[in-house]
C-alpha positions as semicolon CSV with decimal commas, in nm:
position;residue;x (nm);y (nm);z (nm)
1;M;0,000;0,000;0,000
2;S;0,138;0,347;-0,092
3;E;0,203;0,606;0,178
4;A;-0,084;0,825;0,058
5;A;-0,327;0,535;0,040
6;S;-0,208;0,412;0,377
7;A;-0,273;0,749;0,538
8;S;-0,629;0,750;0,412
9;V;-0,737;0,426;0,581
10;S;-1,073;0,510;0,738
11;A;-1,246;0,341;1,027
12;T;-1,431;0,133;0,768
13;G;-1,104;0,049;0,598
14;L;-0,947;-0,044;0,931
15;A;-1,231;-0,284;1,010
16;S;-1,208;-0,435;0,661
17;E;-0,834;-0,496;0,692
18;I;-0,875;-0,653;1,035
19;R;-1,154;-0,883;0,915
20;R;-0,928;-1,044;0,658
21;R;-0,661;-1,143;0,913
22;R;-0,633;-1,513;1,005
23;T;-0,386;-1,585;1,285
24;F;-0,355;-1,950;1,381
25;A;-0,119;-2,203;1,536
26;I;-0,061;-2,560;1,428
27;I;-0,049;-2,800;1,723
28;S;0,009;-3,174;1,745
29;H;0,182;-3,463;1,913
30;P;0,537;-3,517;1,776
31;D;0,548;-3,711;1,447
32;A;0,184;-3,646;1,359
33;G;0,305;-3,458;1,050
34;K;0,274;-3,101;1,175
35;T;0,583;-2,961;1,006
36;T;0,505;-3,139;0,680
37;L;0,152;-2,994;0,688
38;T;0,298;-2,649;0,755
39;E;0,520;-2,677;0,449
40;R;0,230;-2,793;0,232
41;I;0,010;-2,507;0,353
42;L;0,281;-2,260;0,262
43;R;0,316;-2,417;-0,080
44;A;-0,060;-2,429;-0,140
45;G;-0,075;-2,066;-0,038
46;G;0,191;-1,977;-0,294
47;A;0,440;-1,881;-0,026
48;I;0,708;-2,131;-0,132
49;Q;0,769;-2,315;-0,456
50;L;0,905;-2,641;-0,321
51;A;0,791;-2,776;0,013
52;G;1,063;-2,923;0,230
53;N;1,035;-3,279;0,355
54;V;1,138;-3,342;0,714
55;R;1,199;-3,707;0,634
56;A;1,422;-3,635;0,337
57;K;1,796;-3,606;0,358
58;G;2,050;-3,334;0,289
59;E;1,926;-3,006;0,145
60;R;1,570;-3,137;0,096
61;R;1,543;-3,170;0,473
62;R;1,592;-2,799;0,531
63;T;1,230;-2,699;0,581
64;K;1,130;-2,334;0,592
65;S;0,980;-2,344;0,939
66;D;1,258;-2,547;1,105
67;W;1,545;-2,304;1,045
68;M;1,760;-2,345;1,358
69;G;2,065;-2,574;1,335
70;I;1,956;-2,816;1,606
71;E;1,612;-2,843;1,442
72;R;1,763;-2,941;1,109
73;D;2,007;-3,183;1,274
74;R;1,739;-3,365;1,477
75;G;1,436;-3,320;1,251
76;I;1,228;-3,159;1,530
77;S;1,083;-2,815;1,603
78;V;1,223;-2,648;1,915
79;V;1,103;-2,290;1,864
80;T;0,787;-2,135;1,723
81;S;0,830;-2,009;1,368
82;V;0,617;-1,722;1,238
83;M;0,515;-1,708;0,872
84;T;0,301;-1,437;0,713
85;F;0,152;-1,482;0,366
86;E;-0,162;-1,400;0,164
87;Y;-0,415;-1,648;0,030
88;G;-0,776;-1,622;-0,083
89;G;-0,799;-1,253;-0,005
90;C;-0,683;-1,307;0,355
91;V;-0,357;-1,232;0,534
92;F;-0,242;-1,543;0,720
93;N;-0,016;-1,535;1,023
94;L;0,083;-1,900;1,072
95;L;0,265;-1,997;1,391
96;D;0,430;-2,338;1,373
97;T;0,473;-2,452;1,734
98;P;0,715;-2,708;1,880
99;G;0,556;-3,050;1,906
100;H;0,793;-3,189;2,169
101;E;0,666;-3,154;2,527
102;D;1,005;-3,028;2,648
103;F;0,924;-2,701;2,469
104;S;0,568;-2,670;2,597
105;E;0,618;-2,320;2,742
106;D;0,696;-2,180;2,397
107;T;0,375;-2,337;2,267
108;Y;0,168;-2,208;2,561
109;R;0,294;-1,856;2,503
110;T;0,223;-1,882;2,131
111;L;-0,137;-1,977;2,203
112;T;-0,187;-1,638;2,370
113;A;-0,125;-1,478;2,031
114;V;-0,361;-1,675;1,804
115;D;-0,732;-1,677;1,726
116;C;-0,757;-2,037;1,609
117;A;-0,560;-2,363;1,614
118;V;-0,527;-2,643;1,361
119;M;-0,499;-2,972;1,550
120;V;-0,312;-3,238;1,353
121;I;-0,391;-3,601;1,439
122;D;-0,213;-3,912;1,313
123;A;-0,481;-4,134;1,154
124;A;-0,318;-4,448;1,293
125;K;-0,251;-4,323;1,648
126;G;-0,549;-4,099;1,718
127;I;-0,546;-3,870;2,022
128;E;-0,207;-3,880;2,195
129;D;-0,093;-3,730;2,527
130;R;0,060;-3,415;2,383
131;T;-0,247;-3,351;2,168
132;R;-0,467;-3,378;2,476
133;K;-0,256;-3,135;2,680
134;L;-0,240;-2,877;2,402
135;F;-0,613;-2,902;2,347
136;E;-0,675;-2,832;2,716
137;I;-0,473;-2,510;2,684
138;C;-0,683;-2,413;2,383
139;R;-0,999;-2,488;2,580
140;L;-0,885;-2,267;2,870
141;R;-0,850;-1,982;2,621
142;D;-1,170;-2,070;2,426
143;I;-0,964;-2,106;2,108
144;P;-1,162;-2,260;1,819
145;I;-1,011;-2,581;1,680
146;V;-0,997;-2,706;1,321
147;T;-0,894;-3,074;1,301
148;F;-0,682;-3,228;1,026
149;I;-0,659;-3,608;1,042
150;N;-0,333;-3,677;0,863
151;K;-0,164;-3,978;0,702
152;M;-0,474;-4,131;0,546
153;D;-0,238;-4,273;0,283
154;R;-0,108;-4,514;0,549
155;E;-0,272;-4,773;0,769
156;A;-0,533;-4,588;0,973
157;Q;-0,801;-4,639;1,234
158;D;-1,166;-4,649;1,136
159;C;-1,284;-4,295;1,060
160;F;-1,592;-4,318;1,281
161;G;-1,370;-4,449;1,560
162;L;-1,136;-4,150;1,522
163;L;-1,424;-3,904;1,534
164;D;-1,571;-4,080;1,837
165;E;-1,231;-4,067;2,011
166;I;-1,208;-3,691;1,953
167;A;-1,560;-3,644;2,084
168;S;-1,519;-3,864;2,392
169;T;-1,158;-3,777;2,485
170;L;-1,178;-3,402;2,425
171;A;-1,550;-3,348;2,485
172;L;-1,565;-3,180;2,147
173;D;-1,839;-3,227;1,886
174;T;-1,703;-3,334;1,546
175;S;-1,846;-3,227;1,213
176;P;-1,665;-3,385;0,915
177;A;-1,609;-3,133;0,636
178;T;-1,447;-3,389;0,408
179;W;-1,443;-3,769;0,396
180;P;-1,160;-3,995;0,276
181;I;-1,204;-4,210;-0,035
182;G;-1,006;-4,528;0,011
183;R;-0,745;-4,599;0,278
184;A;-0,371;-4,656;0,301
185;G;-0,229;-4,753;-0,041
186;H;-0,575;-4,717;-0,195
187;F;-0,635;-4,362;-0,064
188;A;-0,748;-4,172;-0,374
189;G;-0,878;-3,838;-0,247
190;T;-1,160;-3,682;-0,048
191;Y;-1,528;-3,604;-0,078
192;D;-1,632;-3,251;0,025
193;M;-1,945;-3,296;0,237
194;R;-2,037;-2,929;0,199
195;T;-2,012;-2,889;-0,180
196;R;-2,051;-3,263;-0,262
197;E;-1,742;-3,246;-0,483
198;I;-1,478;-3,517;-0,520
199;R;-1,112;-3,416;-0,491
200;G;-0,800;-3,593;-0,617
201;E;-0,764;-3,910;-0,821
202;A;-1,100;-4,033;-0,694
203;A;-1,270;-3,800;-0,945
204;T;-1,180;-4,050;-1,217
205;L;-1,312;-4,358;-1,034
206;S;-1,632;-4,529;-1,152
207;Q;-1,925;-4,557;-0,916
208;S;-1,876;-4,934;-0,914
209;D;-1,523;-4,904;-0,773
210;A;-1,510;-5,060;-0,426
211;R;-1,386;-4,732;-0,281
212;M;-1,680;-4,539;-0,419
213;V;-1,924;-4,801;-0,296
214;A;-1,771;-4,780;0,052
215;L;-1,785;-4,400;0,034
216;S;-2,157;-4,405;-0,040
217;E;-2,226;-4,630;0,259
218;E;-2,007;-4,428;0,495
219;L;-2,154;-4,094;0,387
220;E;-2,507;-4,218;0,456
221;L;-2,405;-4,311;0,809
222;A;-2,198;-3,996;0,867
223;E;-2,475;-3,762;0,755
224;A;-2,726;-3,939;0,978
225;A;-2,510;-3,971;1,288
226;L;-2,284;-3,663;1,297
227;P;-2,376;-3,296;1,350
228;L;-2,369;-3,038;1,074
229;F;-2,117;-2,758;1,100
230;D;-2,243;-2,475;1,323
231;R;-2,046;-2,150;1,314
232;E;-2,155;-2,033;1,657
233;S;-2,060;-2,363;1,821
234;F;-1,723;-2,357;1,640
235;D;-1,645;-2,001;1,748
236;A;-1,726;-2,095;2,108
237;G;-1,484;-2,389;2,094
238;H;-1,752;-2,656;2,129
239;L;-1,736;-2,806;1,779
240;T;-1,451;-2,883;1,540
241;P;-1,479;-2,922;1,163
242;V;-1,274;-3,227;1,061
243;F;-1,069;-3,265;0,744
244;F;-0,913;-3,591;0,631
245;G;-0,606;-3,599;0,412
246;S;-0,237;-3,662;0,360
247;A;0,005;-3,374;0,401
248;M;0,278;-3,581;0,238
249;K;0,066;-3,628;-0,077
250;E;-0,084;-3,278;-0,051
251;I;-0,439;-3,413;-0,031
252;G;-0,682;-3,210;0,178
253;V;-0,446;-2,917;0,237
254;T;-0,625;-2,671;0,007
255;D;-0,959;-2,771;0,163
256;L;-0,816;-2,678;0,502
257;L;-0,689;-2,341;0,380
258;D;-1,017;-2,259;0,206
259;A;-1,204;-2,337;0,529
260;L;-0,982;-2,097;0,723
261;V;-1,063;-1,828;0,467
262;A;-1,436;-1,902;0,484
263;Y;-1,488;-1,933;0,859
264;G;-1,154;-1,896;1,032
265;P;-1,200;-1,658;1,326
266;E;-1,121;-1,292;1,273
267;P;-0,893;-1,124;1,532
268;R;-1,051;-1,163;1,875
269;A;-1,069;-0,929;2,171
270;Q;-0,771;-0,969;2,406
271;P;-0,794;-0,968;2,787
272;S;-0,603;-0,708;2,988
273;E;-0,590;-0,638;3,361
274;T;-0,855;-0,367;3,331
275;R;-1,072;-0,453;3,029
276;E;-1,108;-0,642;2,703
277;V;-0,931;-0,477;2,412
278;K;-1,124;-0,512;2,085
279;A;-0,937;-0,558;1,760
280;D;-1,114;-0,277;1,574
281;E;-1,025;-0,007;1,827
282;E;-0,829;0,273;1,657
283;Q;-0,558;0,297;1,925
284;V;-0,270;0,057;1,868
285;T;-0,189;-0,203;2,134
286;A;0,042;-0,504;2,111
287;L;0,153;-0,801;2,321
288;I;0,508;-0,938;2,314
289;F;0,470;-1,318;2,324
290;K;0,807;-1,437;2,193
291;I;1,172;-1,329;2,190
292;Q;1,425;-1,479;1,950
293;A;1,796;-1,398;1,964
294;N;2,053;-1,446;1,690
295;M;1,819;-1,528;1,403
296;D;2,088;-1,357;1,198
297;P;2,415;-1,462;1,370
298;N;2,613;-1,216;1,156
299;H;2,436;-0,923;1,321
300;R;2,370;-1,069;1,669
301;D;2,013;-0,948;1,635
302;R;1,739;-0,974;1,894
303;M;1,380;-0,989;1,776
304;A;1,063;-0,943;1,983
305;F;0,751;-1,090;1,823
306;A;0,438;-0,886;1,885
307;R;0,075;-0,976;1,830
308;I;-0,101;-0,655;1,723
309;C;-0,410;-0,659;1,945
310;S;-0,586;-0,348;1,816
311;G;-0,558;-0,072;1,560
312;R;-0,322;-0,009;1,273
313;L;0,051;-0,003;1,334
314;T;0,268;0,203;1,099
315;R;0,642;0,212;1,060
316;G;0,798;0,503;1,251
317;M;0,526;0,541;1,515
318;R;0,614;0,547;1,885
319;L;0,437;0,334;2,144
320;K;0,453;0,335;2,521
321;H;0,643;0,041;2,669
322;V;0,406;-0,002;2,963
323;R;0,643;-0,196;3,193
324;T;0,911;0,076;3,186
325;G;0,694;0,377;3,101
326;K;0,934;0,472;2,820
327;Q;0,862;0,531;2,453
328;F;0,955;0,263;2,202
329;A;1,009;0,371;1,841
330;L;0,905;0,132;1,564
331;H;1,182;0,210;1,318
332;T;1,192;-0,126;1,140
333;P;0,894;-0,351;1,219
334;Q;0,918;-0,667;1,012
335;F;0,702;-0,946;0,878
336;F;0,859;-1,290;0,900
337;F;0,864;-1,600;0,691
338;A;1,048;-1,829;0,935
339;R;1,400;-1,684;0,922
340;D;1,340;-1,458;0,621
341;R;1,202;-1,112;0,679
342;Q;1,045;-0,814;0,506
343;L;1,001;-0,456;0,625
344;A;0,645;-0,391;0,745
345;E;0,527;-0,042;0,651
346;E;0,200;-0,116;0,828
347;A;0,028;-0,397;1,016
348;F;-0,321;-0,448;1,156
349;A;-0,479;-0,616;1,455
350;G;-0,422;-0,989;1,423
351;D;-0,086;-0,951;1,251
352;V;0,238;-1,075;1,405
353;V;0,540;-0,850;1,354
354;G;0,902;-0,868;1,464
355;L;1,047;-0,568;1,649
356;P;1,428;-0,544;1,660
357;N;1,554;-0,438;2,004
358;H;1,855;-0,479;2,232
359;G;1,695;-0,646;2,531
360;T;1,441;-0,370;2,601
361;L;1,138;-0,588;2,531
362;R;1,054;-0,903;2,725
363;I;0,795;-1,176;2,693
364;G;0,464;-1,054;2,837
365;D;0,531;-0,684;2,776
366;T;0,255;-0,458;2,650
367;L;0,300;-0,177;2,397
368;S;0,026;0,085;2,382
369;E;-0,032;0,400;2,183
370;S;-0,156;0,587;2,490
371;E;-0,352;0,379;2,741
372;E;-0,184;0,234;3,050
373;L;-0,292;-0,130;3,019
374;R;-0,132;-0,471;3,055
375;F;-0,235;-0,781;2,866
376;T;-0,270;-1,095;3,076
377;G;-0,248;-1,469;3,034
378;V;0,121;-1,520;2,948
379;P;0,252;-1,770;3,204
380;H;0,582;-1,898;3,341
381;F;0,546;-2,251;3,474
382;A;0,769;-2,385;3,750
383;P;1,047;-2,596;3,594
384;E;1,062;-2,970;3,650
385;I;1,441;-3,004;3,622
386;L;1,701;-2,784;3,795
387;R;2,070;-2,791;3,699
388;R;2,372;-2,584;3,796
389;V;2,574;-2,450;3,503
390;R;2,941;-2,552;3,491
391;L;3,168;-2,326;3,286
392;D;3,461;-2,502;3,119
393;D;3,662;-2,181;3,060
394;A;3,665;-1,937;3,353
395;M;3,782;-1,658;3,121
396;K;3,436;-1,659;2,961
397;A;3,240;-1,603;3,282
398;K;3,121;-1,257;3,179
399;K;3,016;-1,381;2,836
400;L;2,826;-1,669;2,997
401;R;2,636;-1,434;3,227
402;Q;2,526;-1,221;2,933
403;A;2,434;-1,523;2,722
404;L;2,227;-1,686;2,999
405;V;2,032;-1,364;3,053
406;E;1,960;-1,327;2,681
407;L;1,852;-1,688;2,638
408;A;1,642;-1,675;2,956
409;E;1,470;-1,360;2,831
410;E;1,399;-1,553;2,513
411;G;1,242;-1,836;2,716
412;V;1,493;-2,107;2,624
413;V;1,538;-2,180;2,996
414;Q;1,452;-2,015;3,326
415;L;1,744;-1,857;3,509
416;F;1,780;-1,852;3,887
417;R;2,061;-1,669;4,067
418;P;2,123;-1,823;4,414
419;Q;2,120;-1,557;4,686
420;D;2,423;-1,722;4,849
421;G;2,638;-1,635;4,546
422;L;2,687;-1,986;4,406
423;P;2,687;-2,041;4,024
424;P;2,356;-1,988;3,841
425;I;2,088;-2,256;3,818
426;V;1,880;-2,316;3,507
427;G;1,531;-2,461;3,515
428;V;1,374;-2,654;3,228
429;V;1,070;-2,869;3,154
430;G;1,269;-3,148;2,986
431;T;1,626;-3,254;2,922
432;L;1,609;-3,167;2,552
433;Q;1,600;-2,801;2,656
434;L;1,939;-2,851;2,822
435;D;2,074;-2,986;2,492
436;V;1,939;-2,679;2,310
437;L;2,094;-2,445;2,569
438;Q;2,431;-2,619;2,545
439;S;2,420;-2,618;2,163
440;R;2,323;-2,253;2,134
441;L;2,576;-2,133;2,391
442;Q;2,849;-2,308;2,195
443;G;2,729;-2,218;1,847
444;E;2,608;-1,860;1,901
445;Y;2,828;-1,737;2,188
446;G;3,134;-1,962;2,171
447;V;3,084;-2,069;2,534
448;A;3,123;-2,437;2,628
449;I;2,933;-2,549;2,937
450;G;2,832;-2,860;3,124
451;F;2,567;-2,927;3,387
452;E;2,587;-3,046;3,744
453;S;2,309;-3,179;3,962
454;T;2,165;-2,967;4,243
455;P;2,005;-3,074;4,571
456;Y;1,683;-2,910;4,454
457;T;1,388;-3,065;4,272
458;I;1,119;-2,798;4,312
459;A;1,110;-2,422;4,246
460;R;0,830;-2,196;4,371
461;W;0,783;-1,820;4,345
462;V;0,730;-1,657;4,685
463;T;0,487;-1,370;4,740
464;G;0,371;-1,180;5,049
465;E;0,459;-0,869;5,247
466;R;0,806;-0,743;5,158
467;T;0,940;-0,750;5,513
468;K;0,822;-1,107;5,566
469;I;0,978;-1,222;5,239
470;E;1,307;-1,058;5,338
471;A;1,302;-1,229;5,678
472;Y;1,221;-1,564;5,516
473;S;1,501;-1,519;5,261
474;M;1,755;-1,444;5,536
475;A;1,654;-1,754;5,729
476;N;1,668;-1,978;5,418
477;R;1,947;-1,810;5,224
478;S;2,101;-2,130;5,086
479;A;1,768;-2,232;4,930
480;M;1,667;-1,891;4,794
481;A;1,730;-1,750;4,448
482;D;1,620;-1,456;4,234
483;D;1,466;-1,511;3,893
484;L;1,533;-1,303;3,584
485;D;1,303;-1,025;3,708
486;G;1,453;-1,026;4,057
487;D;1,152;-1,201;4,209
488;P;1,229;-1,440;4,497
489;V;1,217;-1,815;4,437
490;F;1,235;-2,092;4,697
491;L;1,420;-2,408;4,592
492;A;1,304;-2,719;4,775
493;S;1,485;-3,051;4,796
494;S;1,166;-3,261;4,810
495;N;0,787;-3,250;4,818
496;F;0,806;-3,309;5,192
497;M;1,025;-3,001;5,240
498;M;0,793;-2,796;5,019
499;R;0,486;-2,896;5,219
500;R;0,668;-2,819;5,542
501;M;0,761;-2,468;5,426
502;V;0,403;-2,398;5,323
503;E;0,273;-2,510;5,663
504;M;0,538;-2,315;5,858
505;N;0,484;-1,990;5,666
506;P;0,110;-1,920;5,642
507;D;0,173;-1,551;5,569
508;L;0,357;-1,634;5,246
509;A;0,232;-1,790;4,923
510;F;0,432;-2,032;4,708
511;H;0,336;-2,037;4,339
512;D;0,405;-2,284;4,061
513;I;0,286;-2,036;3,796
514;K;0,395;-1,676;3,746
515;Q;0,238;-1,424;3,511
516;I;0,519;-1,297;3,289
517;G;0,571;-0,923;3,295
518;L;0,396;-0,873;3,628
519;S;0,594;-0,851;3,948
520;N;0,487;-1,078;4,231
């Protein structure tokens, strides 16, 4: 859009631009085909010419969304990738989340920034543990779910059984939008239950083909037994439209995209401490939900990813950084396509933009054009594994301190500084996070580290009157630490010790969840 045309965007124009935004995450259990589906969506949307294949070798394995070295080496997603592209008259902001449970915090934070989620299910395995947990997070946030049952070109469960499992396990009504024609090696395409059109090779099959005969029988049962799609129920998170297909064979992907254009949710109102912020408000507000350092190692850059919650953002405008009270200038806001980027002259509510900064912005921060408000719902969860960092080269102690702070601000790990002055402790959900930390410290900062066990197994944030916290900290100095924000954390050696501390200190509260950006 030209500068003159951009300046003339009216309230009607603002609402129109916002309505065509579709911001969604793709969630799944590992190995359900999430990254492959992401690549196929990008290709179907015209965003890339050749989709990568996470199961291929060499250069073909270098998918767009998995751009970090450790992701390419291991064939897994460890950070959320943001990709913005246009399709069907809509602007899509696709957030490809890590599937592995060790990186669940990154996924939870990402879900604060989306209006919809595509849930990918392996047709052979059905609902798996990680799928169930991610769905529960979506339910807590009332995020509508679109379901894609993948890998129909392989051995699969009965379709009615899969739909029943979704309904019974997730308490979610299922309304099939498409139906598979054939299974495994005989999978030939899909039947669109809304338009009654046949997609794929099945369009050439005769009505006497066994697959078409089976389709007729299954459709009769499906139409009699399963609910029709209801937009209101979908928007409320009570019903999911279900698409069958094969991401690997690119069957069903366009159907999924077209559905997101047709009834994917527009940008939703976002909760703040004081009120709900509606997307079509003229004043610009934004939530920082992700930090990524060193996306361009040559420039040691540091990118904050912001969900525009309301209004129209323009390059060069200044917003209030609510946590510090200072002004933050938007000199070079950027749209991202995984690691690639493009200058964003303007962005609207629902869009995700990258904001270069030097550590000013943190996860959970709010940017506002004028109003003093803070968005809520971005959590830190207590880590399940605590390890002390061992530095192999003492000459790099200063560099290690800086690197740990930067990576902790990014959310790679949680950082705790013991109040008794001993070396820092890092907290993680799973051991794979430790591998990522070790790899990135070596590769991006040139710092080699190891890990040592600690006597602690539990970390809890401590809140209460300041004088009582100070007295408690003095009495338990060897088990107290400060987190990245300087908030006090008690480190317990066992569940028994934790229960004892809670009982002995009724004036204090011990939390396993902390709202990022808000001081306890």
